[in-house]
PDB file of C-alpha atoms in Angstrom:
ATOM      1  CA  MET A 286      24.057 -49.635  43.748  1.00 78.00           C
ATOM      2  CA  TYR A 287      24.702 -48.752  40.136  1.00 82.00           C
ATOM      3  CA  PRO A 288      21.344 -50.074  39.057  1.00 85.00           C
ATOM      4  CA  PHE A 289      19.602 -47.652  41.502  1.00 85.00           C
ATOM      5  CA  ILE A 290      21.573 -44.685  40.174  1.00 89.00           C
ATOM      6  CA  PHE A 291      20.795 -45.746  36.619  1.00 87.00           C
ATOM      7  CA  ILE A 292      17.055 -46.061  37.442  1.00 90.00           C
ATOM      8  CA  SER A 293      17.108 -42.684  39.218  1.00 90.00           C
ATOM      9  CA  ILE A 294      18.759 -40.950  36.250  1.00 90.00           C
ATOM     10  CA  ALA A 295      16.274 -42.607  33.862  1.00 90.00           C
ATOM     11  CA  LEU A 296      13.327 -41.441  35.989  1.00 90.00           C
ATOM     12  CA  HIS A 297      14.750 -37.903  36.145  1.00 91.00           C
ATOM     13  CA  LEU A 298      15.137 -37.833  32.356  1.00 92.00           C
ATOM     14  CA  VAL A 299      11.583 -39.102  31.850  1.00 92.00           C
ATOM     15  CA  SER A 300      10.289 -36.496  34.337  1.00 92.00           C
ATOM     16  CA  PHE A 301      12.216 -33.726  32.587  1.00 90.00           C
ATOM     17  CA  LEU A 302      10.868 -34.885  29.214  1.00 92.00           C
ATOM     18  CA  CYS A 303       7.287 -34.861  30.589  1.00 90.00           C
ATOM     19  CA  ILE A 304       7.783 -31.337  31.963  1.00 91.00           C
ATOM     20  CA  VAL A 305       9.071 -30.110  28.588  1.00 89.00           C
ATOM     21  CA  LEU A 306       6.149 -31.739  26.745  1.00 89.00           C
ATOM     22  CA  LEU A 307       3.602 -30.227  29.151  1.00 88.00           C
ATOM     23  CA  TYR A 308       5.191 -26.792  28.763  1.00 86.00           C
ATOM     24  CA  LEU A 309       5.022 -27.042  24.970  1.00 84.00           C
ATOM     25  CA  LYS A 310       1.427 -28.227  25.116  1.00 83.00           C
ATOM     26  CA  GLN A 311       0.478 -25.380  27.441  1.00 81.00           C
ATOM     27  CA  SER A 312       2.119 -22.756  25.230  1.00 77.00           C
ATOM     28  CA  LYS A 313       0.267 -24.150  22.196  1.00 78.00           C
ATOM     29  CA  SER A 314      -3.057 -24.090  24.056  1.00 78.00           C
ATOM     30  CA  SER A 315      -2.492 -20.479  25.153  1.00 78.00           C
ATOM     31  CA  GLU A 316      -1.797 -19.573  21.510  1.00 80.00           C
ATOM     32  CA  VAL A 317      -4.985 -21.377  20.507  1.00 80.00           C
ATOM     33  CA  ARG A 318      -6.933 -19.546  23.238  1.00 82.00           C
ATOM     34  CA  GLU A 319      -5.627 -16.212  22.033  1.00 84.00           C
ATOM     35  CA  GLU A 320      -6.497 -17.113  18.464  1.00 85.00           C
ATOM     36  CA  VAL A 321     -10.010 -18.182  19.482  1.00 86.00           C
ATOM     37  CA  ALA A 322     -10.476 -14.998  21.515  1.00 88.00           C
ATOM     38  CA  THR A 323      -9.352 -12.873  18.567  1.00 89.00           C
ATOM     39  CA  SER A 324     -11.666 -14.750  16.212  1.00 90.00           C
ATOM     40  CA  MET A 325     -14.591 -14.315  18.596  1.00 90.00           C
ATOM     41  CA  GLU A 326     -13.938 -10.568  18.900  1.00 91.00           C
ATOM     42  CA  GLU A 327     -13.877 -10.200  15.120  1.00 91.00           C
ATOM     43  CA  TYR A 328     -17.069 -12.235  14.835  1.00 91.00           C
ATOM     44  CA  ILE A 329     -18.826 -10.094  17.449  1.00 92.00           C
ATOM     45  CA  GLU A 330     -17.748  -6.903  15.660  1.00 92.00           C
ATOM     46  CA  GLN A 331     -19.108  -8.263  12.388  1.00 92.00           C
ATOM     47  CA  LEU A 332     -22.396  -9.181  14.086  1.00 92.00           C
ATOM     48  CA  GLU A 333     -22.716  -5.700  15.578  1.00 93.00           C
ATOM     49  CA  GLN A 334     -22.075  -4.085  12.197  1.00 94.00           C
ATOM     50  CA  GLU A 335     -24.586  -6.399  10.545  1.00 93.00           C
ATOM     51  CA  ASN A 336     -27.165  -5.671  13.262  1.00 93.00           C
ATOM     52  CA  ASP A 337     -26.671  -1.925  12.832  1.00 93.00           C
ATOM     53  CA  ARG A 338     -27.089  -2.251   9.078  1.00 94.00           C
ATOM     54  CA  LEU A 339     -30.210  -4.387   9.530  1.00 93.00           C
ATOM     55  CA  MET A 340     -31.730  -1.937  12.031  1.00 94.00           C
ATOM     56  CA  THR A 341     -31.147   0.914   9.585  1.00 93.00           C
ATOM     57  CA  GLN A 342     -32.815  -1.047   6.801  1.00 94.00           C
ATOM     58  CA  VAL A 343     -35.774  -1.945   9.021  1.00 93.00           C
ATOM     59  CA  LYS A 344     -36.232   1.680  10.124  1.00 94.00           C
ATOM     60  CA  THR A 345     -36.123   2.860   6.518  1.00 94.00           C
ATOM     61  CA  PHE A 346     -38.596   0.199   5.461  1.00 93.00           C
ATOM     62  CA  VAL A 347     -41.013   1.038   8.292  1.00 93.00           C
ATOM     63  CA  GLU A 348     -40.826   4.765   7.570  1.00 92.00           C
ATOM     64  CA  LYS A 349     -41.432   4.104   3.873  1.00 93.00           C
ATOM     65  CA  ARG A 350     -44.458   1.911   4.613  1.00 92.00           C
ATOM     66  CA  GLU A 351     -45.874   4.477   7.059  1.00 91.00           C
ATOM     67  CA  ASN A 352     -45.519   7.194   4.439  1.00 91.00           C
ATOM     68  CA  GLN A 353     -47.227   5.002   1.847  1.00 91.00           C
ATOM     69  CA  LEU A 354     -50.066   4.293   4.282  1.00 89.00           C
ATOM     70  CA  ASP A 355     -50.486   7.986   5.076  1.00 88.00           C
ATOM     71  CA  ILE A 356     -50.524   8.845   1.371  1.00 90.00           C
ATOM     72  CA  ARG A 357     -53.101   6.173   0.680  1.00 88.00           C
ATOM     73  CA  LEU A 358     -55.246   7.326   3.597  1.00 87.00           C
ATOM     74  CA  ARG A 359     -55.147  10.900   2.325  1.00 88.00           C
ATOM     75  CA  VAL A 360     -56.098   9.809  -1.181  1.00 87.00           C
ATOM     76  CA  LEU A 361     -58.954   7.692   0.135  1.00 85.00           C
ATOM     77  CA  GLU A 362     -60.176  10.537   2.313  1.00 84.00           C
ATOM     78  CA  GLN A 363     -60.146  12.928  -0.617  1.00 85.00           C
ATOM     79  CA  ASN A 364     -62.087  10.459  -2.745  1.00 82.00           C
ATOM     80  CA  GLY A 365     -64.854  10.392  -0.147  1.00 69.00           C
ATOM     81  CA  ASN A 366     -64.483   6.870   1.209  1.00 49.00           C
ATOM     82  CA  SER A 367     -65.854   6.224   4.668  1.00 49.00           C
ATOM     83  CA  VAL A 368     -62.575   6.819   6.465  1.00 43.00           C
ATOM     84  CA  LYS A 369     -62.897   9.282   9.315  1.00 50.00           C
ATOM     85  CA  PRO A 370     -60.776  12.362   8.560  1.00 47.00           C
ATOM     86  CA  GLN A 371     -58.168  13.252  11.108  1.00 49.00           C
ATOM     87  CA  PRO A 372     -57.490  16.892  12.008  1.00 50.00           C
ATOM     88  CA  GLU A 373     -53.778  16.752  11.204  1.00 48.00           C
ATOM     89  CA  LEU A 374     -54.482  15.234   7.791  1.00 44.00           C
ATOM     90  CA  GLN A 375     -57.059  17.885   6.887  1.00 44.00           C
ATOM     91  CA  LYS A 376     -54.632  20.726   7.582  1.00 42.00           C
ATOM     92  CA  SER A 377     -51.840  19.364   5.444  1.00 45.00           C
ATOM     93  CA  GLU A 378     -52.043  19.236   1.681  1.00 46.00           C
ATOM     94  CA  LEU A 379     -50.852  16.445  -0.527  1.00 45.00           C
ATOM     95  CA  PRO A 380     -47.713  17.146  -2.541  1.00 48.00           C
ATOM     96  CA  LYS A 381     -48.252  17.654  -6.291  1.00 48.00           C
ATOM     97  CA  GLN A 382     -47.052  14.120  -7.078  1.00 46.00           C
ATOM     98  CA  GLU A 383     -49.524  12.494  -4.729  1.00 46.00           C
ATOM     99  CA  LYS A 384     -52.571  14.302  -6.157  1.00 48.00           C
ATOM    100  CA  SER A 385     -52.210  12.457  -9.432  1.00 49.00           C
ATOM    101  CA  ILE A 386     -52.355   9.055  -7.732  1.00 52.00           C
ATOM    102  CA  GLN A 387     -55.837   7.629  -8.116  1.00 53.00           C
ATOM    103  CA  PRO A 388     -56.585   4.187  -6.670  1.00 50.00           C
ATOM    104  CA  PRO A 389     -58.662   1.836  -8.806  1.00 54.00           C
ATOM    105  CA  GLU A 390     -62.363   1.728  -8.047  1.00 56.00           C
ATOM    106  CA  PRO A 391     -62.959  -1.458  -6.025  1.00 50.00           C
ATOM    107  CA  LYS A 392     -66.105  -3.504  -6.562  1.00 57.00           C
ATOM    108  CA  ASN A 393     -66.516  -3.898  -2.811  1.00 54.00           C
ATOM    109  CA  PRO A 394     -65.163  -0.743  -1.166  1.00 52.00           C
ATOM    110  CA  ILE A 395     -62.518  -1.443   1.438  1.00 54.00           C
ATOM    111  CA  VAL A 396     -62.467   0.768   4.492  1.00 51.00           C
ATOM    112  CA  ILE A 397     -58.960   1.516   5.703  1.00 53.00           C
ATOM    113  CA  GLN A 398     -58.536   3.158   9.046  1.00 51.00           C
ATOM    114  CA  HIS A 399     -55.351   4.505  10.524  1.00 51.00           C
ATOM    115  CA  PRO A 400     -54.246   2.301  13.469  1.00 52.00           C
ATOM    116  CA  SER A 401     -54.013   5.219  15.879  1.00 46.00           C
ATOM    117  CA  SER A 402     -57.442   6.654  15.027  1.00 45.00           C
ATOM    118  CA  LYS A 403     -60.166   6.455  17.656  1.00 52.00           C
ATOM    119  CA  ASN A 404     -62.946   4.959  15.604  1.00 75.00           C
ATOM    120  CA  GLU A 405     -66.468   4.118  16.577  1.00 83.00           C
ATOM    121  CA  ARG A 406     -65.864   0.380  16.678  1.00 84.00           C
ATOM    122  CA  ASN A 407     -63.047   0.759  19.207  1.00 86.00           C
ATOM    123  CA  GLN A 408     -65.201   3.003  21.365  1.00 87.00           C
ATOM    124  CA  LYS A 409     -68.139   0.623  21.092  1.00 89.00           C
ATOM    125  CA  ALA A 410     -65.896  -2.327  22.032  1.00 89.00           C
ATOM    126  CA  ILE A 411     -64.634  -0.465  25.097  1.00 89.00           C
ATOM    127  CA  GLN A 412     -68.171   0.485  26.138  1.00 89.00           C
ATOM    128  CA  LEU A 413     -69.389  -3.091  25.804  1.00 90.00           C
ATOM    129  CA  TYR A 414     -66.393  -4.371  27.760  1.00 90.00           C
ATOM    130  CA  GLN A 415     -67.059  -1.872  30.538  1.00 90.00           C
ATOM    131  CA  GLN A 416     -70.675  -3.076  30.625  1.00 91.00           C
ATOM    132  CA  GLY A 417     -69.411  -6.603  31.322  1.00 90.00           C
ATOM    133  CA  PHE A 418     -69.552  -8.294  27.929  1.00 90.00           C
ATOM    134  CA  ALA A 419     -66.932 -10.945  27.140  1.00 90.00           C
ATOM    135  CA  ALA A 420     -64.458 -10.464  24.294  1.00 90.00           C
ATOM    136  CA  ASN A 421     -66.126 -13.269  22.263  1.00 91.00           C
ATOM    137  CA  ASP A 422     -69.535 -11.586  22.550  1.00 91.00           C
ATOM    138  CA  ILE A 423     -68.138  -8.177  21.619  1.00 91.00           C
ATOM    139  CA  ALA A 424     -66.354  -9.670  18.606  1.00 90.00           C
ATOM    140  CA  ARG A 425     -69.564 -11.304  17.441  1.00 89.00           C
ATOM    141  CA  LEU A 426     -71.588  -8.092  17.898  1.00 88.00           C
ATOM    142  CA  LEU A 427     -69.044  -5.893  16.104  1.00 88.00           C
ATOM    143  CA  ASN A 428     -68.241  -8.483  13.428  1.00 87.00           C
ATOM    144  CA  CYS A 429     -64.505  -8.546  14.115  1.00 88.00           C
ATOM    145  CA  GLY A 430     -61.945 -10.926  15.600  1.00 88.00           C
ATOM    146  CA  THR A 431     -61.709 -11.821  19.275  1.00 90.00           C
ATOM    147  CA  GLY A 432     -57.999 -11.004  19.265  1.00 90.00           C
ATOM    148  CA  GLU A 433     -58.747  -7.554  17.889  1.00 89.00           C
ATOM    149  CA  VAL A 434     -61.262  -6.900  20.672  1.00 89.00           C
ATOM    150  CA  GLU A 435     -58.788  -8.092  23.293  1.00 90.00           C
ATOM    151  CA  LEU A 436     -56.120  -5.817  21.813  1.00 90.00           C
ATOM    152  CA  ILE A 437     -58.465  -2.818  21.858  1.00 88.00           C
ATOM    153  CA  VAL A 438     -59.435  -3.474  25.472  1.00 88.00           C
ATOM    154  CA  ASN A 439     -55.820  -4.022  26.551  1.00 89.00           C
ATOM    155  CA  MET A 440     -54.629  -0.880  24.786  1.00 86.00           C
ATOM    156  CA  HIS A 441     -57.440   1.130  26.377  1.00 81.00           C
ATOM    157  CA  GLY A 442     -56.510  -0.290  29.792  1.00 77.00           C
ATOM    158  CA  ARG A 443     -52.874   0.712  29.352  1.00 69.00           C
ATOM    159  CA  SER A 444     -53.698   4.217  28.179  1.00 65.00           C
ATOM    160  CA  GLY A 445     -56.128   4.593  31.079  1.00 61.00           C
ATOM    161  CA  GLN A 446     -53.402   3.709  33.607  1.00 55.00           C
ATOM    162  CA  ARG A 447     -51.099   6.507  32.482  1.00 45.00           C
TER     163      ARG A 447
END
C-alpha cells in the first residue's frame, strides 16, 4: 500500500510542477504579446507620420511643378509660339520676376499644350471616334499615340456622362 501512496504523491508533485511551469510560460507569453502589441502600435504611428510627411512633400512638389508649367506656358504664349492662349492666362499678368525669363530658341520648336486645354487634336480625335474610326486609325491620322487617343476618348466619355 505504501508504494501506491508514494506513486500518488509523486504524480501529484509532477502535476503541480507542470501546472506551475505552464502558468509561468503563459505569463511570459502574455508579456511578449503585450510587448509585440506595443511595438506594432509604435510602428503604425511612425508609418502614419511618415505617410503624412510624404503626402505633404508630394503635394508641394506637384504644386511647384504645376506653377513651373504655368509659368512656362505663359512665357511661350508671350513669345508667340503656337500654343492656344487660354482666357484665364490672358487676363493675368506675369510677375516681374517671370518676365525676365526667356527660354532658349529651339532649333525645332516644341509645342507645349496645357493638359486641360481643349485643343483641335482632341476635338478631331473625338469627332473621328464618333464617326466610327478605331483608335489605331485615329492615332495614325493625327500622328499621335494610340494610348493618347484612347485617353482622349475615355475622358470625353466620362465628361459627357456627367
